[in-house]
Coordinates of C-alpha atoms in Angstrom, one line a residue:
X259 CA -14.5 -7.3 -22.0
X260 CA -13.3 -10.8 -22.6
X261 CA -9.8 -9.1 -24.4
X262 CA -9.3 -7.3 -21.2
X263 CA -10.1 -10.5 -18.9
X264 CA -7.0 -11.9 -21.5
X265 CA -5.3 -8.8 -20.5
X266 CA -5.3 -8.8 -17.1
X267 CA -4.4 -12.5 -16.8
X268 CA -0.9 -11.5 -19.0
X269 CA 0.0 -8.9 -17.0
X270 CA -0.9 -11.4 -13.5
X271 CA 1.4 -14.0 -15.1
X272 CA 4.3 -12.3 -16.8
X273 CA 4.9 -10.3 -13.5
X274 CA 3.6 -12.8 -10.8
X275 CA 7.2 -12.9 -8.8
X276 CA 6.2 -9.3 -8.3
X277 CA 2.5 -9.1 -7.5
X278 CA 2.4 -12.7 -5.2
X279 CA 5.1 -13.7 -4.3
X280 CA 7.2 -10.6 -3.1
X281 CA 4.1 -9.8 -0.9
X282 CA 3.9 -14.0 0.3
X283 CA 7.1 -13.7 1.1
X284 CA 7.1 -11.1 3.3
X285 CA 3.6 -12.6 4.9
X286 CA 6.1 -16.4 5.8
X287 CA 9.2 -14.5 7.4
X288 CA 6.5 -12.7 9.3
X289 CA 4.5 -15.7 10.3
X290 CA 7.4 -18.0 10.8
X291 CA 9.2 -15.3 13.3
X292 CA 6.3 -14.9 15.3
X293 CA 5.9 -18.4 15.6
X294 CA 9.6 -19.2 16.8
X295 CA 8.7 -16.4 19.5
X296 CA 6.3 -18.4 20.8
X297 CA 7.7 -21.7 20.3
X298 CA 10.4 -20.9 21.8
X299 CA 8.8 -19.5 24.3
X300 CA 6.6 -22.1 25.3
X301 CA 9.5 -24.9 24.8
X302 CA 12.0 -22.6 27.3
X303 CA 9.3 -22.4 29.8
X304 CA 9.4 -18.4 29.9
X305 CA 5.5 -18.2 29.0
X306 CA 4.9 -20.4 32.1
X307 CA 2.0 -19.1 33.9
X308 CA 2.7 -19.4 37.4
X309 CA 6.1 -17.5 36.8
X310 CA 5.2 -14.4 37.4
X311 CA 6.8 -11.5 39.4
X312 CA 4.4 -8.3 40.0
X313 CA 4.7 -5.1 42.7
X314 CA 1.4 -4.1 43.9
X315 CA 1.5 -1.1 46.1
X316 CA 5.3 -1.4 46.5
X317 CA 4.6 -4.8 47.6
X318 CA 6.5 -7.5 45.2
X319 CA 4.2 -10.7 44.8
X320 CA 5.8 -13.9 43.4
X321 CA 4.4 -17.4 41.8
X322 CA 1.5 -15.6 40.5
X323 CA -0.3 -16.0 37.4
X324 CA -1.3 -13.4 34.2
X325 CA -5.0 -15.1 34.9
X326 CA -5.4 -14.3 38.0
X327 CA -4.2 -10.7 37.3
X328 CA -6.3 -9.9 34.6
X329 CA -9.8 -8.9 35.1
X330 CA -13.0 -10.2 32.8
X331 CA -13.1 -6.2 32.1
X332 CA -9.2 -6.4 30.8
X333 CA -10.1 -9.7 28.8
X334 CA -13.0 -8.2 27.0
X335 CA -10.8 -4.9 25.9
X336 CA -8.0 -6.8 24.8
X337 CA -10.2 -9.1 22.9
X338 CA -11.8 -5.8 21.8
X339 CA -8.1 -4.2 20.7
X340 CA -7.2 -7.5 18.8
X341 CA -10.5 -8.0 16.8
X342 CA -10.7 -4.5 15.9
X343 CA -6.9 -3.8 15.0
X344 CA -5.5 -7.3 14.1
X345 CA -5.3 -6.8 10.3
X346 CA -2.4 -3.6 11.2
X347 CA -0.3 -6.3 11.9
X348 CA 0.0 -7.2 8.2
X349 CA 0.8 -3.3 7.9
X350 CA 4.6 -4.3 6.9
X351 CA 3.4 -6.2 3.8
X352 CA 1.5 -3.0 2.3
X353 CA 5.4 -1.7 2.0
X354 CA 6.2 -3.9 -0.7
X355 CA 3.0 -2.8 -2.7
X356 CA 4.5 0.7 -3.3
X357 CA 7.7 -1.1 -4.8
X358 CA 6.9 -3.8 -6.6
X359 CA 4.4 -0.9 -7.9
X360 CA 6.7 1.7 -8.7
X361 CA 9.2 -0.5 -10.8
X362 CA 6.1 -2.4 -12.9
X363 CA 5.1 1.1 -14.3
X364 CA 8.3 1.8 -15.2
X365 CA 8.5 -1.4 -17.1
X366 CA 5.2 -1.7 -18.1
X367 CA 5.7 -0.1 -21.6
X368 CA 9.6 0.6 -21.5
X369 CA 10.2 -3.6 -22.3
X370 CA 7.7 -3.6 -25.2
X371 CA 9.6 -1.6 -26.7
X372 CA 13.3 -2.2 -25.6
X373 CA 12.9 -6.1 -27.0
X374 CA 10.5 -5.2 -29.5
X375 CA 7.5 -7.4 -28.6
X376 CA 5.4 -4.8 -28.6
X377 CA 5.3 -5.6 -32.6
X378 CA 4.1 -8.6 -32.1
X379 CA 1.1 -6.8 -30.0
X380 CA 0.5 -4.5 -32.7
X381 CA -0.2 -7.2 -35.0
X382 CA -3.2 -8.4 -32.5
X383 CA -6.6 -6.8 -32.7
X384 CA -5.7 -5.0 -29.4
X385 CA -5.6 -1.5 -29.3
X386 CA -3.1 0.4 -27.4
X387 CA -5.8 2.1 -24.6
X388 CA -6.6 -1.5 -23.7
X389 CA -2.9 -2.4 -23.0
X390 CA -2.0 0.6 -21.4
X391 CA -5.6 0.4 -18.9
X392 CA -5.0 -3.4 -18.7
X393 CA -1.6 -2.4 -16.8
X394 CA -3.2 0.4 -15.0
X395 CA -6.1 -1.8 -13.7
X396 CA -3.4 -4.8 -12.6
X397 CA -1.2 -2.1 -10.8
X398 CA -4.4 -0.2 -9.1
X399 CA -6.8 -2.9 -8.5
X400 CA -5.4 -6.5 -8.9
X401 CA -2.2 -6.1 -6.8
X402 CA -3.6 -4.1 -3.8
X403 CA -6.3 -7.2 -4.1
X404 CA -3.7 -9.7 -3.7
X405 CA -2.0 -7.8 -0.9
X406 CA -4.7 -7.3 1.4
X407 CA -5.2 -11.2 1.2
X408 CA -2.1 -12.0 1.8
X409 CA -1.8 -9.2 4.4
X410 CA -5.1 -11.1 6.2
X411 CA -3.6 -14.2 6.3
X412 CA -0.4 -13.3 7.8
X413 CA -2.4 -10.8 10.3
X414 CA -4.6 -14.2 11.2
X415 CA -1.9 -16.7 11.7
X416 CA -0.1 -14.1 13.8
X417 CA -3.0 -13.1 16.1
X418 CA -3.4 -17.4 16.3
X419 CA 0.1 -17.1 17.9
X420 CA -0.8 -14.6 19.9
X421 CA -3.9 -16.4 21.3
X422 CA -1.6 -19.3 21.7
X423 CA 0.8 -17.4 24.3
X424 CA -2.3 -15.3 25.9
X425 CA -4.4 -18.9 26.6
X426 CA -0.6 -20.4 27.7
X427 CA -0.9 -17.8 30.6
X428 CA -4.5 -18.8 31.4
X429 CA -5.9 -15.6 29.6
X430 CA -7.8 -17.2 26.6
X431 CA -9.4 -14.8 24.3
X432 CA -10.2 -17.0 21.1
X433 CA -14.2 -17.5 21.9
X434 CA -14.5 -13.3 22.2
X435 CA -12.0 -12.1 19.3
X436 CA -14.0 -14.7 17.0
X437 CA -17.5 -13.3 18.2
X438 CA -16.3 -9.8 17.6
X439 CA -18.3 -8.4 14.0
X440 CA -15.4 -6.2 13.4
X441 CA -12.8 -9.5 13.5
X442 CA -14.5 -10.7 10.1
X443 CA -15.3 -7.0 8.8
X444 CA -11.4 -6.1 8.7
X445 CA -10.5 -7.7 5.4
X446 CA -13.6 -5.2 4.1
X447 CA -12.9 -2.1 5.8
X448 CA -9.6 -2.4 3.3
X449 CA -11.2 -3.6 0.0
X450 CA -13.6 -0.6 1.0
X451 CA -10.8 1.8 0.9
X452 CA -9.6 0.5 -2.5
X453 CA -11.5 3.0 -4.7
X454 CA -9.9 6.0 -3.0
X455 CA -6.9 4.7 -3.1
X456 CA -7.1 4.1 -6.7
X457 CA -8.1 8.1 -7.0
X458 CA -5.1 8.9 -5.0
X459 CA -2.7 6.9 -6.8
X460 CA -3.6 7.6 -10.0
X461 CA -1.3 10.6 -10.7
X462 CA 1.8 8.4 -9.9
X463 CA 0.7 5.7 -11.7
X464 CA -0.1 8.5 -14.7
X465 CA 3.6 10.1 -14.4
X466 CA 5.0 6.2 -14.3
X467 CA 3.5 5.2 -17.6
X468 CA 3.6 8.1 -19.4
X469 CA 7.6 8.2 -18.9
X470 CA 7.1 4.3 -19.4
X471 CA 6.1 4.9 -23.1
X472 CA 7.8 7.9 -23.7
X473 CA 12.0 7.5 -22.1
X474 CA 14.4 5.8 -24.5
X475 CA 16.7 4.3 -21.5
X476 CA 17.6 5.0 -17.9
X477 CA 13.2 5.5 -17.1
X478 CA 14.0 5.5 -13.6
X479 CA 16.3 8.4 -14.1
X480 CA 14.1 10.4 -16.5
X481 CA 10.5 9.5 -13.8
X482 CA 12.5 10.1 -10.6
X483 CA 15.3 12.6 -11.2
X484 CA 12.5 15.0 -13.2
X485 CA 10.9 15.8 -10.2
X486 CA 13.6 16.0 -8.1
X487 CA 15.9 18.4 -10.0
X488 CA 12.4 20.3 -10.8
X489 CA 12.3 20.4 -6.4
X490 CA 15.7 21.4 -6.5
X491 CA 15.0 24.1 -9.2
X492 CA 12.0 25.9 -7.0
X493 CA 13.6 25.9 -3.7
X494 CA 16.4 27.8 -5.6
X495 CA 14.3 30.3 -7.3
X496 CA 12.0 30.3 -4.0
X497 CA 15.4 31.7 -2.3
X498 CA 16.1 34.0 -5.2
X499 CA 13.2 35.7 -5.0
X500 CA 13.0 36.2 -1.2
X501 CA 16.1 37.7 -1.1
X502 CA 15.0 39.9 -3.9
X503 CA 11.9 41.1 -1.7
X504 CA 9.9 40.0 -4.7
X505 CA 7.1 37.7 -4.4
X506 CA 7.8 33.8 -4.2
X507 CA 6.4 30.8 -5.8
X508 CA 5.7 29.3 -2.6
X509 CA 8.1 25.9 -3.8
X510 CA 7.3 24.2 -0.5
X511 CA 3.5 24.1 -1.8
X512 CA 4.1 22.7 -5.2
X513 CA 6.8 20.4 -4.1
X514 CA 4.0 18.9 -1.2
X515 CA 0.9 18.9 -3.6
X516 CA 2.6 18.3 -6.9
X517 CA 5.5 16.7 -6.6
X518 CA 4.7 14.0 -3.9
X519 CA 1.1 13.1 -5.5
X520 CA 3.6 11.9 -8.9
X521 CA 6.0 9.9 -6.7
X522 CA 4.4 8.9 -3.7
X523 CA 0.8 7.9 -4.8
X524 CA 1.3 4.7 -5.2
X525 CA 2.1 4.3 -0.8
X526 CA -1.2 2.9 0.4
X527 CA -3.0 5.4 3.0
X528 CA -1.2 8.6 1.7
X529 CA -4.4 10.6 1.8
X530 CA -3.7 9.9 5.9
X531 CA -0.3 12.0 5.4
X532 CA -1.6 15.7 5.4
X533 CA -4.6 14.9 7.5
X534 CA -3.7 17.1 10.5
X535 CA -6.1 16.8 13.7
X536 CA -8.8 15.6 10.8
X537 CA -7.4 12.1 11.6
X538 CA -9.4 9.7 14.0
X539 CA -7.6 8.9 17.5
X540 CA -7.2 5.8 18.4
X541 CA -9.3 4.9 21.5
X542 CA -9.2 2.4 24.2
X543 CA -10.3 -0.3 21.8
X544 CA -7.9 0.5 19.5
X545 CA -8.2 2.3 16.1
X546 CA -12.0 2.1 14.9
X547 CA -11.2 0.6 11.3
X548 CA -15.2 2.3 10.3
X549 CA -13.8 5.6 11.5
X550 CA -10.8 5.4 9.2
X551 CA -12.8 4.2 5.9
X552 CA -15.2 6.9 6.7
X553 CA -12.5 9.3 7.2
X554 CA -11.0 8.0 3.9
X555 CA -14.1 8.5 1.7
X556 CA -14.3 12.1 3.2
X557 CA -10.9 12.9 1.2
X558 CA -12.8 12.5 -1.7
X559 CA -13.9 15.9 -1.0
X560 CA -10.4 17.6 -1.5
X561 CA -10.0 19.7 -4.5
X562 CA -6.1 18.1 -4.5
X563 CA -7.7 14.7 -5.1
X564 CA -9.3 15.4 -7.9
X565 CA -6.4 17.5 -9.7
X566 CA -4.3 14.8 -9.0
X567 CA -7.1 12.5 -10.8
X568 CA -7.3 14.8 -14.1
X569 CA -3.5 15.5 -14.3
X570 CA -3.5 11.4 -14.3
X571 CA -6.2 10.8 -16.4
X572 CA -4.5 13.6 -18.9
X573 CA -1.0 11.8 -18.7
X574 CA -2.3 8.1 -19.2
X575 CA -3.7 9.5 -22.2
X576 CA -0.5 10.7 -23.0
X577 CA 0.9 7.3 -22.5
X578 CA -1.5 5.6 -24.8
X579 CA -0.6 8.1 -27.8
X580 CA 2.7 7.8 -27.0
X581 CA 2.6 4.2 -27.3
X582 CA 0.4 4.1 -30.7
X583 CA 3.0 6.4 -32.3
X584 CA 6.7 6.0 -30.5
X585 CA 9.0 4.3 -32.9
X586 CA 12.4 2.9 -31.4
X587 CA 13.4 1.9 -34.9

């Protein structure tokens, strides 16, 4: 246990740019946009509150303000909307995860080898599963970790920004967005769907190392163009065989099952891709964040989930016999 704690902290440190502060970032241009909205807002007078122009009944009313507008009814839903739904905002920064992601498998066990350190890591009492489930844990639990905090943060400074402008046109919601249970839950409806994205992702991050440890050069190449020319390849034979009147392969099936579960795993909320009419509506509060982890804990019943699970289980093992026995001399 206290090798892999060492473990873990390498990988956190030797690919930190990645992990913290690609995601961070992302989370300041946010932030700091959003806040020279409203800055410049305020400072230009066009949030003033008694600026208003409405039409009520064809009727256009001037000099009004948003508060007097809005009704204690309309407060208390929009309040409702932004405790429950805040934490989407930060929905921009879960599109770096998949990258930084994507490219750290790639390198994960490609550099050992390539500058040769990974003889210097053979000469530690460290065997080659632990390195190779040191790197998946970092990519599958550590990273999304440090994305959803920094995801909360941004989402919290923004929805302060937009509290700002809302109580700058008389409409303050800060005292019922900050009794709202599901404004401090939101951060734990995501850590909750953690495990099944782990599940979900594992096949990617499988296909990712095991090209990792096995690809001489050009990994991207060998882990990306694979699949693709294999796509390629079925859709042709699909097309052969249906103008043959023979029986296809159905290529449309394998490319959506197969092919996207080892290249687009690692995209958080993927299992929210295929779900149909299974997936929750949003309502008039917004998207129920319990609704969606419960929906995403009912994936687990899929028998595509759990192929994907031993086809990545099978190739990480791959990769760590791979990596025990690959010789780059």
């Amino acid at each position: 246990m206290n090798t892999m704690k060492w473990l873990l902290r390498r990988e956190f440190w030797e690919n930190k740019g990645g992990f913290v502060w690609a995601p961070l970032i992302a989370a300041a241009i946010m932030v700091v946009l959003v806040g020279a909205v409203v800055g410049y807002g305020i400072a230009s007078g066009k949030l003033a509150t008694d600026n208003i122009s409405i039409r009520v009944e064809g009727e256009e009313v001037h000099n009004t303000s948003v508060a007097k507008v809005v009704s204690i009814e309309s407060r208390a839903q929009m309040a409702s909307v932004a405790a429950n739904n805040y934490i989407a905002v930060g929905a921009p920064i879960f599109f770096v995860l998949p990258i930084v992601a994507f490219f750290y498998c790639l390198a994960a066990l490609y550099d050992d080898r390539r500058d040769r350190s990974i003889l210097f890591w053979k000469s530690l009492p460290i065997s080659d599963a632990e390195t190779v489930l040191s790197k998946l844990v970092t990519v599958l639990v550590v990273a999304p970790l440090i994305t959803i905090g920094v995801a909360t943060a941004a989402a919290l400074a923004i929805l302060f920004f937009a509290g700002i402008a809302t109580s700058y046109h008389g409409v303050s919601l800060f005292g019922a967005v900050l009794t709202n249970v599901n404004f401090y839950l939101a951060p734990f409806y995501l850590v909750g769907m953690l495990p099944v994205y782990v599940l979900w992702a594992l096949p990617t991050a499988g296909w990712l190392l095991l090209v990792s440890s096995w690809a001489r050069s050009k990994v991207f190449l060998w882990a990306v163009g694979v699949p693709l020319m294999a796509a390629v390849l079925l859709k042709w034979l699909d097309y052969l065989l249906a103008m043959t009147g023979g029986v296809t392969i159905h290529a449309d099936w394998v490319i959506n099952n197969v092919l996207e579960a080892i290249l687009l795993g690692l995209i958080p909320g993927t299992w929210f891709m295929n779900a149909g009419g299974e997936l929750p509506l949003p309502t008039r509060n917004g998207v129920d964040m319990m609704t969606m982890l419960q929906y995403s804990w009912s994936t687990l019943g899929k028998p595509a989930l759990w192929a994907g699970v031993v086809a990545g289980v099978a190739m990480i093992a791959g990769a760590i016999r791979l990596r025990r026995w690959r010789d780059e001399g």
